[in-house]
Amino acid sequence: PDLVSKDVLVSAQTGSGKTVAFGIAMAPTIMGEAEKFDRAGAPLALIIAPTRELALQVMRELEWLFAETGARFGSCVGGMDARTERRTLDRGVHIVVGTPGRLRDHITRGALDLSELRCAILDEADEMLDLGFRDDLEFILDASPKVRRTLMFSA
């Protein structure tokens, strides 16, 4: 209970269930006591992953985990159609999963509004820094509210 509102840094081996762990950890932050989400608008949670493949895998796992809650998801990943992503964001989402470069692009173009963000998760945070995404990560986090929960995970 004491960790429900805390920022955390977790290091665990690949395949150990980090995605489910951060999904469970962020649920009280973005849902409170509710069993279902209200109408979707600006995202409440943002998960940043280093690669398209990991981002899409994370989104699939979270869609499964939050299936009964009515959560609406959006992905923002390089190599996919940015116009389709913008339309999804315009319709409203609760949770966005993306890669640093594409997320920064959507923020810069005004398509991704992080003003309601309650939780930011950096998946494979160490790998994103090793890949040179530090500036993008700082830009993204600076575009979100200062009062938010931040969860960082690495292998």
mmCIF file with all atom_site columns, C-alpha atoms in Angstrom:
data_model
loop_
_atom_site.group_PDB
_atom_site.id
_atom_site.type_symbol
_atom_site.label_atom_id
_atom_site.label_alt_id
_atom_site.label_comp_id
_atom_site.label_asym_id
_atom_site.label_entity_id
_atom_site.label_seq_id
_atom_site.pdbx_PDB_ins_code
_atom_site.Cartn_x
_atom_site.Cartn_y
_atom_site.Cartn_z
_atom_site.occupancy
_atom_site.B_iso_or_equiv
_atom_site.pdbx_formal_charge
_atom_site.auth_seq_id
_atom_site.auth_comp_id
_atom_site.auth_asym_id
_atom_site.auth_atom_id
_atom_site.pdbx_PDB_model_num
ATOM 1   C CA . PRO A 1 1   ? 0.000   0.000   0.000   1.00 0.00 ? 1   PRO A CA 1
ATOM 2   C CA . ASP A 1 2   ? 2.819   2.408   0.796   1.00 0.00 ? 2   ASP A CA 1
ATOM 3   C CA . LEU A 1 3   ? 4.206   2.050   -2.747  1.00 0.00 ? 3   LEU A CA 1
ATOM 4   C CA . VAL A 1 4   ? 0.923   2.904   -4.502  1.00 0.00 ? 4   VAL A CA 1
ATOM 5   C CA . SER A 1 5   ? 1.895   6.531   -5.099  1.00 0.00 ? 5   SER A CA 1
ATOM 6   C CA . LYS A 1 6   ? 5.686   6.201   -5.136  1.00 0.00 ? 6   LYS A CA 1
ATOM 7   C CA . ASP A 1 7   ? 8.092   6.391   -8.057  1.00 0.00 ? 7   ASP A CA 1
ATOM 8   C CA . VAL A 1 8   ? 9.937   3.105   -8.477  1.00 0.00 ? 8   VAL A CA 1
ATOM 9   C CA . LEU A 1 9   ? 12.975  1.654   -10.230 1.00 0.00 ? 9   LEU A CA 1
ATOM 10  C CA . VAL A 1 10  ? 12.794  -2.083  -10.913 1.00 0.00 ? 10  VAL A CA 1
ATOM 11  C CA . SER A 1 11  ? 15.464  -4.344  -12.355 1.00 0.00 ? 11  SER A CA 1
ATOM 12  C CA . ALA A 1 12  ? 14.383  -7.850  -13.348 1.00 0.00 ? 12  ALA A CA 1
ATOM 13  C CA . GLN A 1 13  ? 15.355  -10.419 -15.951 1.00 0.00 ? 13  GLN A CA 1
ATOM 14  C CA . THR A 1 14  ? 13.703  -10.554 -19.359 1.00 0.00 ? 14  THR A CA 1
ATOM 15  C CA . GLY A 1 15  ? 10.666  -12.835 -19.230 1.00 0.00 ? 15  GLY A CA 1
ATOM 16  C CA . SER A 1 16  ? 10.055  -12.293 -15.519 1.00 0.00 ? 16  SER A CA 1
ATOM 17  C CA . GLY A 1 17  ? 6.686   -10.560 -15.929 1.00 0.00 ? 17  GLY A CA 1
ATOM 18  C CA . LYS A 1 18  ? 7.676   -6.889  -15.785 1.00 0.00 ? 18  LYS A CA 1
ATOM 19  C CA . THR A 1 19  ? 4.820   -5.815  -18.075 1.00 0.00 ? 19  THR A CA 1
ATOM 20  C CA . VAL A 1 20  ? 2.161   -7.386  -15.873 1.00 0.00 ? 20  VAL A CA 1
ATOM 21  C CA . ALA A 1 21  ? 3.963   -5.983  -12.814 1.00 0.00 ? 21  ALA A CA 1
ATOM 22  C CA . PHE A 1 22  ? 3.898   -2.404  -14.083 1.00 0.00 ? 22  PHE A CA 1
ATOM 23  C CA . GLY A 1 23  ? 0.343   -2.831  -15.348 1.00 0.00 ? 23  GLY A CA 1
ATOM 24  C CA . ILE A 1 24  ? -0.775  -3.847  -11.869 1.00 0.00 ? 24  ILE A CA 1
ATOM 25  C CA . ALA A 1 25  ? 1.360   -1.116  -10.290 1.00 0.00 ? 25  ALA A CA 1
ATOM 26  C CA . MET A 1 26  ? -0.107  1.659   -12.445 1.00 0.00 ? 26  MET A CA 1
ATOM 27  C CA . ALA A 1 27  ? -3.754  0.564   -12.101 1.00 0.00 ? 27  ALA A CA 1
ATOM 28  C CA . PRO A 1 28  ? -4.508  2.359   -8.800  1.00 0.00 ? 28  PRO A CA 1
ATOM 29  C CA . THR A 1 29  ? -2.736  5.481   -10.067 1.00 0.00 ? 29  THR A CA 1
ATOM 30  C CA . ILE A 1 30  ? -4.851  5.754   -13.217 1.00 0.00 ? 30  ILE A CA 1
ATOM 31  C CA . MET A 1 31  ? -8.107  4.149   -12.024 1.00 0.00 ? 31  MET A CA 1
ATOM 32  C CA . GLY A 1 32  ? -8.334  4.975   -8.333  1.00 0.00 ? 32  GLY A CA 1
ATOM 33  C CA . GLU A 1 33  ? -11.027 2.764   -6.811  1.00 0.00 ? 33  GLU A CA 1
ATOM 34  C CA . ALA A 1 34  ? -13.027 2.464   -10.055 1.00 0.00 ? 34  ALA A CA 1
ATOM 35  C CA . GLU A 1 35  ? -13.511 -0.901  -11.748 1.00 0.00 ? 35  GLU A CA 1
ATOM 36  C CA . LYS A 1 36  ? -14.022 0.675   -15.175 1.00 0.00 ? 36  LYS A CA 1
ATOM 37  C CA . PHE A 1 37  ? -12.535 3.673   -16.921 1.00 0.00 ? 37  PHE A CA 1
ATOM 38  C CA . ASP A 1 38  ? -14.587 6.778   -17.597 1.00 0.00 ? 38  ASP A CA 1
ATOM 39  C CA . ARG A 1 39  ? -14.813 8.224   -21.094 1.00 0.00 ? 39  ARG A CA 1
ATOM 40  C CA . ALA A 1 40  ? -11.400 8.432   -22.767 1.00 0.00 ? 40  ALA A CA 1
ATOM 41  C CA . GLY A 1 41  ? -9.705  11.752  -23.416 1.00 0.00 ? 41  GLY A CA 1
ATOM 42  C CA . ALA A 1 42  ? -6.081  12.708  -22.953 1.00 0.00 ? 42  ALA A CA 1
ATOM 43  C CA . PRO A 1 43  ? -4.024  9.703   -21.804 1.00 0.00 ? 43  PRO A CA 1
ATOM 44  C CA . LEU A 1 44  ? -3.692  8.898   -18.113 1.00 0.00 ? 44  LEU A CA 1
ATOM 45  C CA . ALA A 1 45  ? -0.718  6.556   -18.582 1.00 0.00 ? 45  ALA A CA 1
ATOM 46  C CA . LEU A 1 46  ? 2.222   6.528   -20.981 1.00 0.00 ? 46  LEU A CA 1
ATOM 47  C CA . ILE A 1 47  ? 4.522   3.568   -21.514 1.00 0.00 ? 47  ILE A CA 1
ATOM 48  C CA . ILE A 1 48  ? 7.744   4.263   -23.404 1.00 0.00 ? 48  ILE A CA 1
ATOM 49  C CA . ALA A 1 49  ? 9.687   1.353   -24.911 1.00 0.00 ? 49  ALA A CA 1
ATOM 50  C CA . PRO A 1 50  ? 12.898  1.347   -26.980 1.00 0.00 ? 50  PRO A CA 1
ATOM 51  C CA . THR A 1 51  ? 11.604  -0.590  -30.009 1.00 0.00 ? 51  THR A CA 1
ATOM 52  C CA . ARG A 1 52  ? 8.423   -0.956  -32.037 1.00 0.00 ? 52  ARG A CA 1
ATOM 53  C CA . GLU A 1 53  ? 8.356   -4.700  -31.371 1.00 0.00 ? 53  GLU A CA 1
ATOM 54  C CA . LEU A 1 54  ? 8.575   -4.287  -27.598 1.00 0.00 ? 54  LEU A CA 1
ATOM 55  C CA . ALA A 1 55  ? 6.041   -1.438  -27.577 1.00 0.00 ? 55  ALA A CA 1
ATOM 56  C CA . LEU A 1 56  ? 3.479   -3.495  -29.503 1.00 0.00 ? 56  LEU A CA 1
ATOM 57  C CA . GLN A 1 57  ? 4.106   -6.544  -27.299 1.00 0.00 ? 57  GLN A CA 1
ATOM 58  C CA . VAL A 1 58  ? 3.615   -4.402  -24.182 1.00 0.00 ? 58  VAL A CA 1
ATOM 59  C CA . MET A 1 59  ? 0.379   -2.993  -25.592 1.00 0.00 ? 59  MET A CA 1
ATOM 60  C CA . ARG A 1 60  ? -0.974  -6.500  -26.312 1.00 0.00 ? 60  ARG A CA 1
ATOM 61  C CA . GLU A 1 61  ? -0.202  -7.619  -22.752 1.00 0.00 ? 61  GLU A CA 1
ATOM 62  C CA . LEU A 1 62  ? -1.786  -4.517  -21.222 1.00 0.00 ? 62  LEU A CA 1
ATOM 63  C CA . GLU A 1 63  ? -4.883  -4.889  -23.433 1.00 0.00 ? 63  GLU A CA 1
ATOM 64  C CA . TRP A 1 64  ? -5.241  -8.391  -21.980 1.00 0.00 ? 64  TRP A CA 1
ATOM 65  C CA . LEU A 1 65  ? -4.619  -7.189  -18.415 1.00 0.00 ? 65  LEU A CA 1
ATOM 66  C CA . PHE A 1 66  ? -7.092  -4.283  -18.650 1.00 0.00 ? 66  PHE A CA 1
ATOM 67  C CA . ALA A 1 67  ? -9.662  -6.116  -20.839 1.00 0.00 ? 67  ALA A CA 1
ATOM 68  C CA . GLU A 1 68  ? -12.488 -5.863  -18.289 1.00 0.00 ? 68  GLU A CA 1
ATOM 69  C CA . THR A 1 69  ? -11.929 -2.165  -17.506 1.00 0.00 ? 69  THR A CA 1
ATOM 70  C CA . GLY A 1 70  ? -12.979 -0.597  -20.801 1.00 0.00 ? 70  GLY A CA 1
ATOM 71  C CA . ALA A 1 71  ? -9.496  0.860   -21.296 1.00 0.00 ? 71  ALA A CA 1
ATOM 72  C CA . ARG A 1 72  ? -8.812  2.455   -24.673 1.00 0.00 ? 72  ARG A CA 1
ATOM 73  C CA . PHE A 1 73  ? -5.266  2.134   -25.977 1.00 0.00 ? 73  PHE A CA 1
ATOM 74  C CA . GLY A 1 74  ? -3.196  3.963   -28.538 1.00 0.00 ? 74  GLY A CA 1
ATOM 75  C CA . SER A 1 75  ? 0.192   3.128   -29.976 1.00 0.00 ? 75  SER A CA 1
ATOM 76  C CA . CYS A 1 76  ? 2.735   5.643   -31.248 1.00 0.00 ? 76  CYS A CA 1
ATOM 77  C CA . VAL A 1 77  ? 5.609   3.759   -32.841 1.00 0.00 ? 77  VAL A CA 1
ATOM 78  C CA . GLY A 1 78  ? 7.977   4.407   -35.713 1.00 0.00 ? 78  GLY A CA 1
ATOM 79  C CA . GLY A 1 79  ? 7.270   2.506   -38.899 1.00 0.00 ? 79  GLY A CA 1
ATOM 80  C CA . MET A 1 80  ? 3.493   2.676   -38.473 1.00 0.00 ? 80  MET A CA 1
ATOM 81  C CA . ASP A 1 81  ? 1.028   5.131   -40.043 1.00 0.00 ? 81  ASP A CA 1
ATOM 82  C CA . ALA A 1 82  ? 1.243   8.356   -38.006 1.00 0.00 ? 82  ALA A CA 1
ATOM 83  C CA . ARG A 1 83  ? -2.129  9.564   -39.376 1.00 0.00 ? 83  ARG A CA 1
ATOM 84  C CA . THR A 1 84  ? -3.894  6.490   -38.015 1.00 0.00 ? 84  THR A CA 1
ATOM 85  C CA . GLU A 1 85  ? -2.187  7.055   -34.667 1.00 0.00 ? 85  GLU A CA 1
ATOM 86  C CA . ARG A 1 86  ? -3.339  10.706  -34.633 1.00 0.00 ? 86  ARG A CA 1
ATOM 87  C CA . ARG A 1 87  ? -6.932  9.673   -35.343 1.00 0.00 ? 87  ARG A CA 1
ATOM 88  C CA . THR A 1 88  ? -6.806  7.206   -32.437 1.00 0.00 ? 88  THR A CA 1
ATOM 89  C CA . LEU A 1 89  ? -5.398  9.892   -30.129 1.00 0.00 ? 89  LEU A CA 1
ATOM 90  C CA . ASP A 1 90  ? -8.068  12.358  -31.302 1.00 0.00 ? 90  ASP A CA 1
ATOM 91  C CA . ARG A 1 91  ? -10.830 9.871   -30.386 1.00 0.00 ? 91  ARG A CA 1
ATOM 92  C CA . GLY A 1 92  ? -9.404  9.591   -26.865 1.00 0.00 ? 92  GLY A CA 1
ATOM 93  C CA . VAL A 1 93  ? -7.295  6.996   -25.087 1.00 0.00 ? 93  VAL A CA 1
ATOM 94  C CA . HIS A 1 94  ? -6.558  6.036   -21.504 1.00 0.00 ? 94  HIS A CA 1
ATOM 95  C CA . ILE A 1 95  ? -3.168  4.432   -22.127 1.00 0.00 ? 95  ILE A CA 1
ATOM 96  C CA . VAL A 1 96  ? -0.540  5.199   -24.786 1.00 0.00 ? 96  VAL A CA 1
ATOM 97  C CA . VAL A 1 97  ? 2.367   2.904   -25.585 1.00 0.00 ? 97  VAL A CA 1
ATOM 98  C CA . GLY A 1 98  ? 5.118   4.164   -27.856 1.00 0.00 ? 98  GLY A CA 1
ATOM 99  C CA . THR A 1 99  ? 8.716   4.661   -28.853 1.00 0.00 ? 99  THR A CA 1
ATOM 100 C CA . PRO A 1 100 ? 10.620  7.831   -27.926 1.00 0.00 ? 100 PRO A CA 1
ATOM 101 C CA . GLY A 1 101 ? 11.017  9.339   -31.401 1.00 0.00 ? 101 GLY A CA 1
ATOM 102 C CA . ARG A 1 102 ? 7.401   8.870   -32.480 1.00 0.00 ? 102 ARG A CA 1
ATOM 103 C CA . LEU A 1 103 ? 6.055   10.081  -29.129 1.00 0.00 ? 103 LEU A CA 1
ATOM 104 C CA . ARG A 1 104 ? 8.177   13.227  -29.388 1.00 0.00 ? 104 ARG A CA 1
ATOM 105 C CA . ASP A 1 105 ? 6.928   13.780  -32.943 1.00 0.00 ? 105 ASP A CA 1
ATOM 106 C CA . HIS A 1 106 ? 3.264   13.537  -31.874 1.00 0.00 ? 106 HIS A CA 1
ATOM 107 C CA . ILE A 1 107 ? 3.861   15.919  -28.948 1.00 0.00 ? 107 ILE A CA 1
ATOM 108 C CA . THR A 1 108 ? 5.653   18.425  -31.207 1.00 0.00 ? 108 THR A CA 1
ATOM 109 C CA . ARG A 1 109 ? 2.781   18.325  -33.731 1.00 0.00 ? 109 ARG A CA 1
ATOM 110 C CA . GLY A 1 110 ? 0.169   18.776  -30.997 1.00 0.00 ? 110 GLY A CA 1
ATOM 111 C CA . ALA A 1 111 ? -1.385  15.348  -31.540 1.00 0.00 ? 111 ALA A CA 1
ATOM 112 C CA . LEU A 1 112 ? -0.419  13.932  -28.131 1.00 0.00 ? 112 LEU A CA 1
ATOM 113 C CA . ASP A 1 113 ? -1.619  15.886  -25.093 1.00 0.00 ? 113 ASP A CA 1
ATOM 114 C CA . LEU A 1 114 ? 0.030   14.741  -21.866 1.00 0.00 ? 114 LEU A CA 1
ATOM 115 C CA . SER A 1 115 ? -1.679  17.296  -19.611 1.00 0.00 ? 115 SER A CA 1
ATOM 116 C CA . GLU A 1 116 ? -3.762  14.630  -17.818 1.00 0.00 ? 116 GLU A CA 1
ATOM 117 C CA . LEU A 1 117 ? -0.937  12.105  -17.446 1.00 0.00 ? 117 LEU A CA 1
ATOM 118 C CA . ARG A 1 118 ? -0.829  10.437  -14.028 1.00 0.00 ? 118 ARG A CA 1
ATOM 119 C CA . CYS A 1 119 ? 1.772   7.742   -14.692 1.00 0.00 ? 119 CYS A CA 1
ATOM 120 C CA . ALA A 1 120 ? 4.820   7.471   -16.970 1.00 0.00 ? 120 ALA A CA 1
ATOM 121 C CA . ILE A 1 121 ? 6.554   4.123   -17.392 1.00 0.00 ? 121 ILE A CA 1
ATOM 122 C CA . LEU A 1 122 ? 9.962   3.704   -18.986 1.00 0.00 ? 122 LEU A CA 1
ATOM 123 C CA . ASP A 1 123 ? 10.326  0.070   -20.041 1.00 0.00 ? 123 ASP A CA 1
ATOM 124 C CA . GLU A 1 124 ? 13.925  -1.021  -20.665 1.00 0.00 ? 124 GLU A CA 1
ATOM 125 C CA . ALA A 1 125 ? 15.029  2.427   -19.446 1.00 0.00 ? 125 ALA A CA 1
ATOM 126 C CA . ASP A 1 126 ? 18.707  1.484   -19.521 1.00 0.00 ? 126 ASP A CA 1
ATOM 127 C CA . GLU A 1 127 ? 18.475  0.322   -23.136 1.00 0.00 ? 127 GLU A CA 1
ATOM 128 C CA . MET A 1 128 ? 16.755  3.568   -24.188 1.00 0.00 ? 128 MET A CA 1
ATOM 129 C CA . LEU A 1 129 ? 19.624  5.557   -22.673 1.00 0.00 ? 129 LEU A CA 1
ATOM 130 C CA . ASP A 1 130 ? 22.193  3.272   -24.354 1.00 0.00 ? 130 ASP A CA 1
ATOM 131 C CA . LEU A 1 131 ? 20.424  3.823   -27.700 1.00 0.00 ? 131 LEU A CA 1
ATOM 132 C CA . GLY A 1 132 ? 20.716  7.614   -27.361 1.00 0.00 ? 132 GLY A CA 1
ATOM 133 C CA . PHE A 1 133 ? 17.109  8.468   -26.489 1.00 0.00 ? 133 PHE A CA 1
ATOM 134 C CA . ARG A 1 134 ? 17.974  10.657  -23.481 1.00 0.00 ? 134 ARG A CA 1
ATOM 135 C CA . ASP A 1 135 ? 16.951  13.945  -25.190 1.00 0.00 ? 135 ASP A CA 1
ATOM 136 C CA . ASP A 1 136 ? 13.675  12.434  -26.421 1.00 0.00 ? 136 ASP A CA 1
ATOM 137 C CA . LEU A 1 137 ? 12.882  11.034  -22.968 1.00 0.00 ? 137 LEU A CA 1
ATOM 138 C CA . GLU A 1 138 ? 13.585  14.373  -21.289 1.00 0.00 ? 138 GLU A CA 1
ATOM 139 C CA . PHE A 1 139 ? 11.417  16.160  -23.884 1.00 0.00 ? 139 PHE A CA 1
ATOM 140 C CA . ILE A 1 140 ? 8.532   13.718  -23.345 1.00 0.00 ? 140 ILE A CA 1
ATOM 141 C CA . LEU A 1 141 ? 8.697   13.864  -19.548 1.00 0.00 ? 141 LEU A CA 1
ATOM 142 C CA . ASP A 1 142 ? 9.006   17.675  -19.620 1.00 0.00 ? 142 ASP A CA 1
ATOM 143 C CA . ALA A 1 143 ? 5.758   17.761  -21.658 1.00 0.00 ? 143 ALA A CA 1
ATOM 144 C CA . SER A 1 144 ? 3.914   15.899  -18.899 1.00 0.00 ? 144 SER A CA 1
ATOM 145 C CA . PRO A 1 145 ? 2.718   17.172  -15.522 1.00 0.00 ? 145 PRO A CA 1
ATOM 146 C CA . LYS A 1 146 ? 5.399   17.547  -12.872 1.00 0.00 ? 146 LYS A CA 1
ATOM 147 C CA . VAL A 1 147 ? 3.135   15.734  -10.408 1.00 0.00 ? 147 VAL A CA 1
ATOM 148 C CA . ARG A 1 148 ? 2.952   12.242  -11.834 1.00 0.00 ? 148 ARG A CA 1
ATOM 149 C CA . ARG A 1 149 ? 4.126   8.784   -10.916 1.00 0.00 ? 149 ARG A CA 1
ATOM 150 C CA . THR A 1 150 ? 7.205   7.511   -12.760 1.00 0.00 ? 150 THR A CA 1
ATOM 151 C CA . LEU A 1 151 ? 8.066   3.815   -12.957 1.00 0.00 ? 151 LEU A CA 1
ATOM 152 C CA . MET A 1 152 ? 11.351  2.727   -14.538 1.00 0.00 ? 152 MET A CA 1
ATOM 153 C CA . PHE A 1 153 ? 12.030  -0.874  -15.479 1.00 0.00 ? 153 PHE A CA 1
ATOM 154 C CA . SER A 1 154 ? 15.185  -2.480  -16.817 1.00 0.00 ? 154 SER A CA 1
ATOM 155 C CA . ALA A 1 155 ? 16.534  -5.962  -17.456 1.00 0.00 ? 155 ALA A CA 1
#
